[in-house]
Tab-separated table of C-alpha atoms and ligand atoms in Angstrom:
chain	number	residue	atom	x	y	z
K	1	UNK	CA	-36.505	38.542	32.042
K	2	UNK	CA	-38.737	35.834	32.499
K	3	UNK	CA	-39.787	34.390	29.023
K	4	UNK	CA	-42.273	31.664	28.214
K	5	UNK	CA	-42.110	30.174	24.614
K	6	UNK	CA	-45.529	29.263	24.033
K	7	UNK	CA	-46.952	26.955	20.901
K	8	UNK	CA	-48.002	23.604	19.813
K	9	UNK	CA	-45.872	20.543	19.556
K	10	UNK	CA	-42.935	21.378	17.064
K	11	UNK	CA	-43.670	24.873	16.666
K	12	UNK	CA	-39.357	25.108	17.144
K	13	UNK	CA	-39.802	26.268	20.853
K	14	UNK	CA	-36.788	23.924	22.339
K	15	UNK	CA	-34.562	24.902	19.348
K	16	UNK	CA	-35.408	28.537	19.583
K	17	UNK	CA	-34.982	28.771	23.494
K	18	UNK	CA	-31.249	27.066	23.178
K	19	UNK	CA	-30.419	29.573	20.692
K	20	UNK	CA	-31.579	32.353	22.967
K	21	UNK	CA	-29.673	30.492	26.047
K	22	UNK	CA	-26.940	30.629	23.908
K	23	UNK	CA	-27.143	34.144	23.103
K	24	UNK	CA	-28.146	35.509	26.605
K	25	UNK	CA	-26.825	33.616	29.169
K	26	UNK	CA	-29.765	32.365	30.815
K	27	UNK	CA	-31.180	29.369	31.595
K	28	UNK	CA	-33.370	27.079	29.489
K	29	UNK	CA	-36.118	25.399	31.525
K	30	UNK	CA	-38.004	22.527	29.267
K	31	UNK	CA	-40.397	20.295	31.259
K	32	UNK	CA	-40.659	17.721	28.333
K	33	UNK	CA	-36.278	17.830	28.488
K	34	UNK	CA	-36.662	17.140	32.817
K	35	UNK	CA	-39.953	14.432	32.546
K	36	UNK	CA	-37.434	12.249	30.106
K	37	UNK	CA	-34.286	12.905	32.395
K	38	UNK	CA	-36.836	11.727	35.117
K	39	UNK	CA	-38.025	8.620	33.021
K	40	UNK	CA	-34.173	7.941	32.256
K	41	UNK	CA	-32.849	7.970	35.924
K	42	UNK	CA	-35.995	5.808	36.953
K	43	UNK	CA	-37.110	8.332	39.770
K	44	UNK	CA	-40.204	8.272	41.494
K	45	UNK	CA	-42.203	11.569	38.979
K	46	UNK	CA	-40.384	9.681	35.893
K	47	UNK	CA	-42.782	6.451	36.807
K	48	UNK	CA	-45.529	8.783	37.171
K	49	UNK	CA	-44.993	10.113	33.516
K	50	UNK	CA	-43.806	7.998	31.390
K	51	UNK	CA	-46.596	6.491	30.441
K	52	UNK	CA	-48.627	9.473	30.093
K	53	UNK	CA	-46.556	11.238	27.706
K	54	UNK	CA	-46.054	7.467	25.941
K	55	UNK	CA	-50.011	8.189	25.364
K	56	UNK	CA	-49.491	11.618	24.419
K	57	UNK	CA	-51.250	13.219	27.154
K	58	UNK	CA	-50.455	15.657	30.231
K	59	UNK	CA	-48.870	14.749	33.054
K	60	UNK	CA	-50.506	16.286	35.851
K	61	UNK	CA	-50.201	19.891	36.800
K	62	UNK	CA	-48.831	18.861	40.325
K	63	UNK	CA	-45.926	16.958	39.008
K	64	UNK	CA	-45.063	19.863	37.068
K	65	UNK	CA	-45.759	22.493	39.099
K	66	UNK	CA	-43.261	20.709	42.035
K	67	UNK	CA	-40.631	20.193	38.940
K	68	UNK	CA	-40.936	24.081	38.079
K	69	UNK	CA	-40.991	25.204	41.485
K	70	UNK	CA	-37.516	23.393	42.434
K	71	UNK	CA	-35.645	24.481	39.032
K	72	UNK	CA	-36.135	28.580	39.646
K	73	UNK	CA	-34.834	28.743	42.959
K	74	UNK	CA	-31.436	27.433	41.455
K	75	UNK	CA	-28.947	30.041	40.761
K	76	UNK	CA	-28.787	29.575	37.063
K	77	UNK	CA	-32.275	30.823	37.072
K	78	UNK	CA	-31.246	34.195	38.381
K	79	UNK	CA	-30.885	36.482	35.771
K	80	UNK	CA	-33.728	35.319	34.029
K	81	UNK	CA	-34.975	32.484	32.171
K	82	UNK	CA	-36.892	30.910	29.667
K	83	UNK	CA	-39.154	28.789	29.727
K	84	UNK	CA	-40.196	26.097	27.218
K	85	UNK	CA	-43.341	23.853	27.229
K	86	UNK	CA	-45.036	25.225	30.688
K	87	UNK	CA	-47.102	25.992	31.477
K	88	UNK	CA	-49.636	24.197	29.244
K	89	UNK	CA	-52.612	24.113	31.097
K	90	UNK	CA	-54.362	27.569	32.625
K	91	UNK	CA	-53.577	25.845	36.228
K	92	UNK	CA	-50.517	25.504	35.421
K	93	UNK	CA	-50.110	29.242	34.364
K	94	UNK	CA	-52.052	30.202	37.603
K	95	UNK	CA	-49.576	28.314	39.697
K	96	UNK	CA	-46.833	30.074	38.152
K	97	UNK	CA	-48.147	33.150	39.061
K	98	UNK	CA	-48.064	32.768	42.639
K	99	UNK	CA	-44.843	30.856	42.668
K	100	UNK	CA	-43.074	33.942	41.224
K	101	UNK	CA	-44.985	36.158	42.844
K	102	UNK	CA	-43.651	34.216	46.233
K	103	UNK	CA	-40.194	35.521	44.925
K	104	UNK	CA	-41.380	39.219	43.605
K	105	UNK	CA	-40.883	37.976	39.778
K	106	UNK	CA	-43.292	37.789	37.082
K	107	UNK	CA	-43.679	36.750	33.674
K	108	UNK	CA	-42.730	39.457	31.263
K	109	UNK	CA	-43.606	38.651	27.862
K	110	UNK	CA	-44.958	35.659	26.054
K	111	UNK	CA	-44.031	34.701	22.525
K	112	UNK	CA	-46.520	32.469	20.588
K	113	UNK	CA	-44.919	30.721	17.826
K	114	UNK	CA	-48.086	30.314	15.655
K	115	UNK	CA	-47.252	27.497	12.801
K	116	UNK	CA	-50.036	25.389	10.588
K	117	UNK	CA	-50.923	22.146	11.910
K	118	UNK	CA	-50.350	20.242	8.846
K	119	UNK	CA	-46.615	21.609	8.852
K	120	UNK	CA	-46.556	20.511	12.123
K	121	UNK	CA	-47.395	16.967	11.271
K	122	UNK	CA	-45.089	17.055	8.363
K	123	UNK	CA	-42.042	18.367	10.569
K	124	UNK	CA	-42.778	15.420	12.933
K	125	UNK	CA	-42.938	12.909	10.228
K	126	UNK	CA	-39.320	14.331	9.032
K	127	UNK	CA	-38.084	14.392	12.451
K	128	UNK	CA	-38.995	10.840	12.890
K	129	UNK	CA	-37.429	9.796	9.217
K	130	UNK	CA	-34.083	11.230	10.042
K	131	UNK	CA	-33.867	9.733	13.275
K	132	UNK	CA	-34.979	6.618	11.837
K	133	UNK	CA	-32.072	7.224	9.137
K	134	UNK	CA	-29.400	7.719	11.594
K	135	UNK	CA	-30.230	4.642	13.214
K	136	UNK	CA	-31.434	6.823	16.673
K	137	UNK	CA	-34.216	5.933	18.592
K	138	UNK	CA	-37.419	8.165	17.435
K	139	UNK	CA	-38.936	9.551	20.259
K	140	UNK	CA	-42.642	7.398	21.432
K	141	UNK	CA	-45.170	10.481	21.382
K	142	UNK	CA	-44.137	11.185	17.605
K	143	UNK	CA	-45.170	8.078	16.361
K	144	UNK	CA	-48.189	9.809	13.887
K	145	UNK	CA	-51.099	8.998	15.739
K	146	UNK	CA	-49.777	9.797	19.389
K	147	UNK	CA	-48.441	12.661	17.841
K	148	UNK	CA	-52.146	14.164	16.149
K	149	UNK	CA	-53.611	13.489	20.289
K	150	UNK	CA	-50.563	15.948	21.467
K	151	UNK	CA	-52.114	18.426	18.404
K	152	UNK	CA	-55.468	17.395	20.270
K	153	UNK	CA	-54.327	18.329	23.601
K	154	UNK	CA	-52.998	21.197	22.517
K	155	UNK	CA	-56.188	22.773	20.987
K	156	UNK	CA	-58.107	21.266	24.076
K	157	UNK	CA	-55.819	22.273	26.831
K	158	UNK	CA	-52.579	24.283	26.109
K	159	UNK	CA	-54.540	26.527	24.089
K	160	UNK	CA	-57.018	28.536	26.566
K	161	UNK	CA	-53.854	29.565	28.659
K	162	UNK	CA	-53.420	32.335	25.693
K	163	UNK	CA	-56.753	34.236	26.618
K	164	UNK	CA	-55.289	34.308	30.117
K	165	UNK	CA	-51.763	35.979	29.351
K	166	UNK	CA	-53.688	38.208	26.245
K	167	UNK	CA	-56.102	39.567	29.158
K	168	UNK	CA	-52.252	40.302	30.555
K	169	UNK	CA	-50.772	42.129	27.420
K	170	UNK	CA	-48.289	39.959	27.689
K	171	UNK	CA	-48.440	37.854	24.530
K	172	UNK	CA	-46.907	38.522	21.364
K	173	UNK	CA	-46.902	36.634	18.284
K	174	UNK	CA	-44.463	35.296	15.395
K	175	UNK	CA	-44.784	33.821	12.382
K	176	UNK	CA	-43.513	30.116	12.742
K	177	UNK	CA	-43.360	29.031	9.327
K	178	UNK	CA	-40.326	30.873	8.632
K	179	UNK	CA	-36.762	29.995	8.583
K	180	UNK	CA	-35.082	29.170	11.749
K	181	UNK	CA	-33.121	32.501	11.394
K	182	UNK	CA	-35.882	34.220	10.756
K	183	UNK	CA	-37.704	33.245	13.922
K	184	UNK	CA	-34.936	34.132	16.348
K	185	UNK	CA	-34.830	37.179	14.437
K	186	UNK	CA	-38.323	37.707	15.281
K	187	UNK	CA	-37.975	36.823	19.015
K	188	UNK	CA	-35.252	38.917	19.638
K	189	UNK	CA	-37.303	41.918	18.045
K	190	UNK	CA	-39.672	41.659	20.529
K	191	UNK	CA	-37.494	40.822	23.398
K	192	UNK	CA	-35.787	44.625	22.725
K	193	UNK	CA	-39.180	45.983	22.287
K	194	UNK	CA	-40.061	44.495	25.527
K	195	UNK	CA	-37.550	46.479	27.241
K	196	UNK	CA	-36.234	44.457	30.042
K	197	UNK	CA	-35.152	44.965	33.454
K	198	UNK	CA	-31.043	45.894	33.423
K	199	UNK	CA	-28.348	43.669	33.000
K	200	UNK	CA	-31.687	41.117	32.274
K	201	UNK	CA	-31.170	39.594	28.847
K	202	UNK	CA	-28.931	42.431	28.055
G	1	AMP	P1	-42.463	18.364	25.086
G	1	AMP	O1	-41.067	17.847	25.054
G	1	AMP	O2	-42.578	19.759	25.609
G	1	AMP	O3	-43.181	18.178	23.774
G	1	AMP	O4	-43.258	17.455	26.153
G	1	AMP	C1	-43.381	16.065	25.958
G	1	AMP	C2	-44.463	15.515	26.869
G	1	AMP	O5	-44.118	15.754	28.234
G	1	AMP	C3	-45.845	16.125	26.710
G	1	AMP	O6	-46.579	15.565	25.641
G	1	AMP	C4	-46.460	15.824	28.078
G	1	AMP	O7	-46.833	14.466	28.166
G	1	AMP	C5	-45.275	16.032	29.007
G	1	AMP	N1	-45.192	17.443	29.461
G	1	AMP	C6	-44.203	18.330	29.193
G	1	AMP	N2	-44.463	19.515	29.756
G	1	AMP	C7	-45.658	19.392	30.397
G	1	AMP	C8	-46.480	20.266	31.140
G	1	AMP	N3	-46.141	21.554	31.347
G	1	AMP	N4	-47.648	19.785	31.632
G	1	AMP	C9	-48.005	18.510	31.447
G	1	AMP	N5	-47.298	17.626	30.726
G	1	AMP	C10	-46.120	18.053	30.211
């Protein structure tokens, strides 16, 4: 199964696709988790980005397309995968597209977790207190007003890939503003409604 977790910034995506990982085996692929490994090892794409996603903006498609492109063929990535913050611009989703069809894969199902943008701004602020609490670093592009240009980018750019996997069929929604719990709960519904290929997420 090949899963994309689609939704603004902290809609819950990276803490719903480990818990789905977790569950099914399979691998978790978050382009915001390998831009920062990048920017932390000092490698040539992590120069490229850093400063971008400092800003809040997208880093371009080709740096993430090549990042994408590299993780599937390894053999984690076999029995399916999710995959968590790509694409997030209707290139992006294009180039997808013919990179799995390349291998004779293609995107089963995507789950939209739809959440209020004023929650969102609220769980950002918390996120940033407790950090801030336990005497971690908080992360750059949540700093409040880097964080409402990500909400920006979002409506401006992540958003119109929807119309291209609804035209699909392949989109299916959940209610974000639930519990945790309830949210996996919801995921996995449609993930068994989706019936997948055998021995493919179970
Ligand atoms: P995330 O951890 O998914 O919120 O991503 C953090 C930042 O990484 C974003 O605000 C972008 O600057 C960059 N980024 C992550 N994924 C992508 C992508 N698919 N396309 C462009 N930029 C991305």
């Amino acid at each position: 199964m090949i899963l994309i977790l689609f939704g603004p910034p902290a809609a819950g995506k990276g803490t719903q696709a480990a818990r789905l990982k977790e569950a099914h085996k399979v691998a978790h692929l978050s382009t915001g988790d390998m831009l920062r490994a990048a920017i932390a090892q000092g490698t040539e794409v992590g120069k490229r980005a850093k400063a971008i996603m400092d800003k809040g903006e997208l880093v371009p498609d080709d740096i993430v397309v090549g990042i994408i492109g590299d993780r599937i063929k390894e053999p984690d990535c076999r029995n399916g995968f999710i995959l968590d913050g790509f694409p997030r611009t209707v290139n992006q989703a294009r180039a997808l597209d013919d990179l799995l069809k390349g291998r004779k894969l293609a995107v089963d199902v995507v789950v939209v977790i739809e959440v209020d943008e004023a929650a969102l701004i609220k769980r950002v602020e918390n996120r940033a207190n407790e950090a801030r609490a336990k005497g971690q670093p908080v992360r750059p592009d949540d700093d409040p007003e880097t964080f409402k240009k990500r909400l920006a980018v979002y409506r401006a750019e992540t958003a119109p890939v929807l119309p291209y996997y609804d035209a699909q069929g392949k989109t299916r929604r959940v209610d974000g503003m639930k519990s945790i719990d309830e949210v996996t709960a919801q995921i996995e519904a449609v993930l068994k409604a989706v019936k997948p290929r055998k021995g493919w997420f179970g």
